[in-house]
Amino acid sequence: MTSAAAPTMVHAKAPGKINVFLKVGALAEDGYHDVAIAYQAVSLYEEVRAYPADDFSVTVGGTVELSRVPTDATNIAIKAARLLARRTGYRGGARLEIDKHVPVTGGMGGGSADAAATLLACDALWGTELPRDEMLALASQLGADVPFAFTGGTAIGTGRGDQLSPALAKGQFQWVLALADFGLSTPAVYSELDSHRDRHAQDIYPADVAPSVDANVLQALRAGDPHMLAETLYNDLQAPALHLEPSLAGVLELGEENGALAGIISGSGPTVAFLAADLDSALELQIALSAARLTVVRAIGPVHGARLVTL
Ligand code: ATP
């Protein structure tokens, strides 16, 4: 009997995401918020190559601004590989190469996609064959958005965003993304939301403790109708992100003036996601925003989650 030789490299990829709906619950005593998110995975992929090594290391390249990505043990890909090794009792390490295409600190879950692709790549490299449900449990220990980067498609996330249930979706949506040349820190945006709610406690309804996704969003996704989805895009983090970065309001306006059905800040921003009616309007919008000197990429969604790339 011959046993298969250990691979010399494993290549995996995982998608970034847009939150087409994001409602934030009241601040809980532990300092976190429950959320209700409708996630859509989009065709900007993070690629991770894992090579056998005695220890853990990472190098990072790609098409996006990389200066905010750490290359030490705080990189989430290293955390993911170490967590998998600990969980499975694997004694070696991995040399990881990340090729990034999702904007960094852009509110599109790029780091989460790196973590999901790393889990998958190292599991195949080491032959640890962790069952999928255990892999998802490791993913949620790494971050609230990591399980979704693993599963992809369209899903509803509740709890911290990591309790996923798949949602039905038809067709493909066309997105045009305006990338910022700065990042927004997710914790800073949440704390701006909390202060806004404190300041206006007299005038606004208190936030639900356990928020839920509106039925209209689910219906628009099921129908695959961009006009319907445009009406239901919603993000509680948009107002605080705009408060921290007022220039984003001009970007939203510019997209809507140039044919976008609607625009929304993606997650905690600063990426602005515009939904277009079809490919032609997406291309026109891309040209108009590029002419205004914005950095723009197009993406479609939904797409699959983390996968091994076979050569
Ligand atoms: P989310 O939408 O999930 O909140 P994000 O897209 O706004 O995340 P990321 O690009 O995932 O933001 O990165 C968030 C932070 O994590 C950055 O400040 C960065 O320094 C740190 N980080 C750690 N590992 C990575 C990685 N592999 N890629 C990008 N950032 C990383």
Coordinates of C-alpha atoms and ligand atoms in Angstrom, one line a residue:
M1 CA 0.0 0.0 0.0
T2 CA 1.3 3.5 -0.8
S3 CA 0.3 6.5 1.1
A4 CA -0.2 9.9 -0.7
A5 CA 2.9 12.2 -0.4
A6 CA 2.3 15.2 1.8
P7 CA 1.6 18.3 -0.4
T8 CA 4.4 20.8 -0.9
M9 CA 2.0 23.7 -1.1
V10 CA -1.8 24.2 -0.6
H11 CA -3.6 27.1 -2.2
A12 CA -7.0 28.3 -0.9
K13 CA -9.1 31.4 -1.5
A14 CA -12.0 33.0 0.3
P15 CA -14.2 36.0 -0.6
G16 CA -14.8 39.4 0.9
K17 CA -18.4 40.4 1.8
I18 CA -20.9 43.2 1.7
N19 CA -23.4 43.6 4.5
V20 CA -26.6 44.4 2.6
F21 CA -28.4 44.8 6.0
L22 CA -26.8 45.5 9.3
K23 CA -28.8 46.3 12.4
V24 CA -26.9 46.8 15.7
G25 CA -28.6 45.9 19.0
A26 CA -28.2 47.7 22.3
L27 CA -24.8 47.7 24.0
A28 CA -24.7 44.6 26.2
E29 CA -23.0 44.5 29.7
D30 CA -20.0 42.7 28.3
G31 CA -19.3 45.6 26.0
Y32 CA -20.5 43.8 22.8
H33 CA -23.6 44.3 20.7
D34 CA -25.8 41.6 19.1
V35 CA -26.3 42.3 15.4
A36 CA -28.6 41.1 12.6
I37 CA -26.7 41.0 9.3
A38 CA -27.6 39.9 5.8
Y39 CA -24.2 38.9 4.3
Q40 CA -23.4 38.6 0.6
A41 CA -20.0 37.2 -0.4
V42 CA -18.6 39.1 -3.4
S43 CA -16.0 38.3 -6.0
L44 CA -13.0 40.0 -4.4
Y45 CA -10.9 37.1 -3.2
E46 CA -8.1 36.7 -0.7
E47 CA -5.7 34.0 -1.7
V48 CA -3.6 32.1 0.8
R49 CA -0.7 29.6 -0.1
A50 CA 0.5 27.4 2.8
Y51 CA 3.9 25.7 2.6
P52 CA 5.3 23.2 5.1
A53 CA 7.5 24.8 7.8
D54 CA 8.7 24.1 11.3
D55 CA 7.4 27.4 12.6
F56 CA 4.7 30.0 11.6
S57 CA 5.4 33.0 9.3
V58 CA 3.5 35.2 6.9
T59 CA 4.2 37.4 3.9
V60 CA 1.6 39.7 2.3
G61 CA 1.2 41.0 -1.2
G62 CA -1.7 42.0 -3.4
T63 CA -3.5 44.7 -5.3
V64 CA -4.7 46.8 -2.3
E65 CA -2.9 49.2 0.1
L66 CA -1.0 46.9 2.4
S67 CA 0.7 49.2 5.0
R68 CA -1.9 48.4 7.7
V69 CA -1.4 44.6 7.5
P70 CA 0.8 43.2 10.2
T71 CA 3.3 40.4 9.3
D72 CA 4.0 39.3 12.8
A73 CA 2.1 36.9 15.1
T74 CA -0.8 39.4 15.2
N75 CA -1.7 38.6 11.6
I76 CA -5.1 36.8 11.8
A77 CA -3.8 34.2 9.3
I78 CA -1.1 33.2 11.8
K79 CA -3.6 33.1 14.6
A80 CA -5.8 30.8 12.5
A81 CA -3.0 28.4 11.7
R82 CA -1.8 28.3 15.3
L83 CA -5.4 27.7 16.5
L84 CA -5.9 24.8 14.1
A85 CA -2.5 23.3 15.1
R86 CA -3.4 23.5 18.8
R87 CA -6.9 22.1 18.2
T88 CA -5.6 19.1 16.2
G89 CA -2.4 18.5 18.1
Y90 CA -0.3 19.1 14.9
R91 CA 3.3 19.8 15.9
G92 CA 4.7 21.6 12.8
G93 CA 4.0 25.0 11.4
A94 CA 3.3 26.7 8.1
R95 CA 4.8 29.4 5.9
L96 CA 1.8 31.5 4.6
E97 CA 1.7 33.7 1.6
I98 CA -1.3 36.0 1.4
D99 CA -2.4 37.7 -1.9
K100 CA -4.9 40.4 -0.9
H101 CA -7.6 41.9 -3.1
V102 CA -10.1 43.0 -0.4
P103 CA -9.4 46.5 0.8
V104 CA -7.7 46.5 4.3
T105 CA -9.8 47.9 7.2
G106 CA -12.4 48.5 4.5
G107 CA -15.4 46.9 6.2
M108 CA -15.4 44.0 3.7
G109 CA -14.0 41.3 6.0
G110 CA -10.6 40.9 4.3
G111 CA -8.8 39.7 7.4
S112 CA -11.7 37.3 8.1
A113 CA -11.3 35.8 4.6
D114 CA -7.6 35.4 5.2
A115 CA -8.4 33.4 8.4
A116 CA -10.9 31.2 6.6
A117 CA -8.6 30.5 3.7
T118 CA -5.8 29.7 6.1
L119 CA -7.8 27.2 8.1
L120 CA -8.7 25.4 4.9
A121 CA -5.2 25.5 3.5
C122 CA -3.5 24.3 6.6
D123 CA -6.0 21.6 7.2
A124 CA -5.2 20.2 3.8
L125 CA -1.5 20.8 4.1
W126 CA -1.3 19.0 7.4
G127 CA -3.9 16.3 6.5
T128 CA -5.7 17.1 9.8
E129 CA -9.1 16.7 8.2
L130 CA -11.1 18.6 10.8
P131 CA -14.9 18.1 10.3
R132 CA -16.6 21.1 8.9
D133 CA -18.7 21.9 12.0
E134 CA -15.5 22.0 14.1
M135 CA -13.8 24.2 11.5
L136 CA -16.7 26.6 11.8
A137 CA -16.4 26.6 15.6
L138 CA -12.7 27.5 15.2
A139 CA -13.6 30.2 12.7
S140 CA -16.0 31.9 15.2
Q141 CA -13.2 32.0 17.8
L142 CA -11.1 34.0 15.4
G143 CA -13.7 36.6 14.6
A144 CA -17.4 37.2 14.1
D145 CA -17.1 37.4 10.3
V146 CA -14.8 34.4 9.8
P147 CA -17.6 31.7 9.7
F148 CA -19.3 33.6 6.9
A149 CA -16.0 33.9 4.9
F150 CA -15.9 30.1 5.2
T151 CA -19.5 29.4 4.1
G152 CA -19.9 32.3 1.5
G153 CA -23.0 32.7 -0.6
T154 CA -25.8 34.6 1.2
A155 CA -26.5 34.2 4.9
I156 CA -28.1 35.8 7.9
G157 CA -25.8 36.3 10.9
T158 CA -27.2 36.9 14.4
G159 CA -25.6 36.9 17.8
R160 CA -22.2 38.5 17.2
G161 CA -22.8 37.9 13.5
D162 CA -21.3 34.4 13.7
Q163 CA -24.6 32.4 14.2
L164 CA -25.3 31.7 10.5
S165 CA -28.3 30.5 8.7
P166 CA -28.2 30.3 4.9
A167 CA -30.6 32.6 3.0
L168 CA -32.1 31.8 -0.4
A169 CA -30.8 34.1 -3.2
K170 CA -31.5 34.1 -6.9
G171 CA -29.3 35.5 -9.7
Q172 CA -26.3 37.8 -9.3
F173 CA -26.1 41.4 -8.1
Q174 CA -23.7 43.9 -9.7
W175 CA -21.7 46.0 -7.2
V176 CA -19.4 49.0 -7.7
L177 CA -17.1 49.6 -4.8
A178 CA -15.4 52.9 -4.0
L179 CA -12.3 52.3 -1.9
A180 CA -10.9 54.8 0.5
D181 CA -7.3 55.6 0.9
F182 CA -7.8 55.5 4.7
G183 CA -9.2 52.8 7.1
L184 CA -11.9 53.0 9.7
S185 CA -11.5 51.1 12.9
T186 CA -14.5 48.8 13.6
P187 CA -14.4 49.4 17.4
A188 CA -14.2 53.2 16.8
V189 CA -17.3 53.1 14.6
Y190 CA -19.2 51.1 17.2
S191 CA -18.3 53.4 20.0
E192 CA -19.4 56.4 17.9
L193 CA -22.7 54.6 17.4
D194 CA -23.0 54.2 21.2
S195 CA -22.3 57.8 21.9
H196 CA -24.8 58.9 19.2
R197 CA -27.4 56.7 20.9
D198 CA -26.6 58.2 24.3
R199 CA -26.7 61.7 23.0
H200 CA -30.1 61.2 21.4
A201 CA -31.6 58.9 23.9
Q202 CA -34.6 61.3 24.3
D203 CA -35.4 61.4 20.6
I204 CA -34.8 57.9 19.2
Y205 CA -36.3 54.5 20.0
P206 CA -34.0 52.4 22.2
A207 CA -32.2 49.7 20.1
D208 CA -33.5 46.1 20.3
V209 CA -31.5 43.8 22.4
A210 CA -31.8 41.0 19.8
P211 CA -32.3 42.7 16.4
S212 CA -33.5 40.8 13.3
V213 CA -33.2 41.2 9.6
D214 CA -36.2 42.8 7.8
A215 CA -38.4 40.4 5.8
N216 CA -38.2 42.7 2.8
V217 CA -34.5 42.2 2.5
L218 CA -34.9 38.4 2.4
Q219 CA -37.7 38.8 -0.2
A220 CA -35.4 41.0 -2.4
L221 CA -32.6 38.5 -2.2
R222 CA -34.9 35.6 -3.0
A223 CA -36.3 37.5 -5.9
G224 CA -32.8 38.4 -7.2
D225 CA -34.2 41.9 -7.9
P226 CA -31.7 44.7 -7.6
H227 CA -34.4 47.4 -7.5
M228 CA -36.0 45.7 -4.6
L229 CA -32.7 45.2 -2.8
A230 CA -31.8 48.8 -3.3
E231 CA -34.9 49.9 -1.4
T232 CA -34.0 47.7 1.6
L233 CA -30.2 48.3 2.0
Y234 CA -29.6 49.3 5.6
N235 CA -26.7 49.8 7.9
D236 CA -26.8 51.2 11.5
L237 CA -23.0 51.8 11.2
Q238 CA -23.4 54.2 8.3
A239 CA -24.3 57.3 10.4
P240 CA -21.4 56.9 12.8
A241 CA -19.0 56.1 9.9
L242 CA -20.2 59.3 8.2
H243 CA -19.8 61.2 11.4
L244 CA -16.2 60.1 11.7
E245 CA -15.5 60.5 8.0
P246 CA -17.8 63.2 6.5
S247 CA -16.1 63.0 3.1
L248 CA -17.9 59.7 2.5
A249 CA -21.2 61.5 2.2
G250 CA -19.9 63.1 -1.1
V251 CA -18.9 59.7 -2.4
L252 CA -22.4 58.3 -1.7
E253 CA -24.0 61.3 -3.5
L254 CA -21.7 61.0 -6.5
G255 CA -22.6 57.3 -7.0
E256 CA -26.3 58.0 -6.7
E257 CA -26.0 60.9 -9.2
N258 CA -24.3 58.5 -11.7
G259 CA -26.8 55.8 -11.9
A260 CA -26.4 53.7 -8.8
L261 CA -29.7 52.3 -7.6
A262 CA -28.4 52.9 -4.0
G263 CA -25.2 53.2 -2.1
I264 CA -24.3 52.0 1.3
I265 CA -21.3 52.1 3.6
S266 CA -20.0 48.5 3.8
G267 CA -19.9 47.2 7.4
S268 CA -18.0 49.8 9.4
G269 CA -16.7 51.4 6.3
P270 CA -15.0 53.3 4.7
T271 CA -15.7 51.3 1.5
V272 CA -18.8 52.5 -0.2
A273 CA -20.8 49.8 -2.0
F274 CA -23.1 50.8 -4.9
L275 CA -25.7 48.5 -6.2
A276 CA -26.2 48.8 -10.0
A277 CA -29.3 47.6 -12.0
D278 CA -27.2 45.5 -14.5
L279 CA -23.7 45.1 -15.9
D280 CA -24.0 48.1 -18.3
S281 CA -24.9 50.5 -15.5
A282 CA -22.2 49.1 -13.3
L283 CA -19.6 49.7 -16.0
E284 CA -20.9 53.3 -16.6
L285 CA -20.8 54.0 -12.9
Q286 CA -17.3 52.6 -12.6
I287 CA -16.2 55.0 -15.4
A288 CA -17.9 58.0 -13.8
L289 CA -16.4 57.4 -10.4
S290 CA -12.9 56.7 -11.8
A291 CA -13.2 60.0 -13.7
A292 CA -13.8 61.6 -10.3
R293 CA -10.4 60.1 -9.2
L294 CA -11.9 57.5 -6.9
T295 CA -10.4 54.1 -6.7
V296 CA -13.1 51.8 -7.9
V297 CA -13.5 48.0 -8.4
R298 CA -16.5 46.0 -9.6
A299 CA -17.7 42.8 -8.0
I300 CA -20.6 40.4 -8.3
G301 CA -22.3 38.6 -5.5
P302 CA -23.2 36.2 -4.2
V303 CA -20.2 33.9 -4.7
H304 CA -19.0 30.7 -3.0
G305 CA -17.1 30.7 0.3
A306 CA -13.6 29.4 1.2
R307 CA -12.3 26.8 -1.3
L308 CA -9.1 25.0 -2.1
V309 CA -7.8 25.9 -5.5
T310 CA -6.7 22.8 -7.5
L311 CA -4.0 23.3 -10.0
Ligands
ATP1 P1 -14.5 43.7 9.2 O1 -15.3 44.1 8.1 O2 -14.5 42.2 9.4 O3 -14.6 44.4 10.5 P2 -12.3 45.0 7.9 O4 -12.5 44.5 6.5 O5 -12.8 46.4 8.2 O6 -13.0 43.9 8.8 P3 -9.7 43.9 7.9 O7 -9.0 44.3 6.6 O8 -10.2 42.6 8.0 O9 -10.8 45.0 8.2 O10 -8.6 44.2 9.0 C1 -8.9 44.7 10.3 C2 -7.6 44.9 11.2 O11 -7.0 43.7 11.4 C3 -6.5 45.8 10.5 O12 -6.4 46.9 11.4 C4 -5.3 45.0 10.5 O13 -4.2 45.7 11.1 C5 -5.6 43.7 11.3 N1 -5.1 42.5 10.5 C6 -4.6 41.4 11.1 N2 -4.4 40.4 10.2 C7 -4.8 40.9 9.0 C8 -4.8 40.4 7.7 N3 -4.4 39.2 7.4 N4 -5.3 41.2 6.7 C9 -5.8 42.5 7.0 N5 -5.7 43.0 8.2 C10 -5.3 42.3 9.2

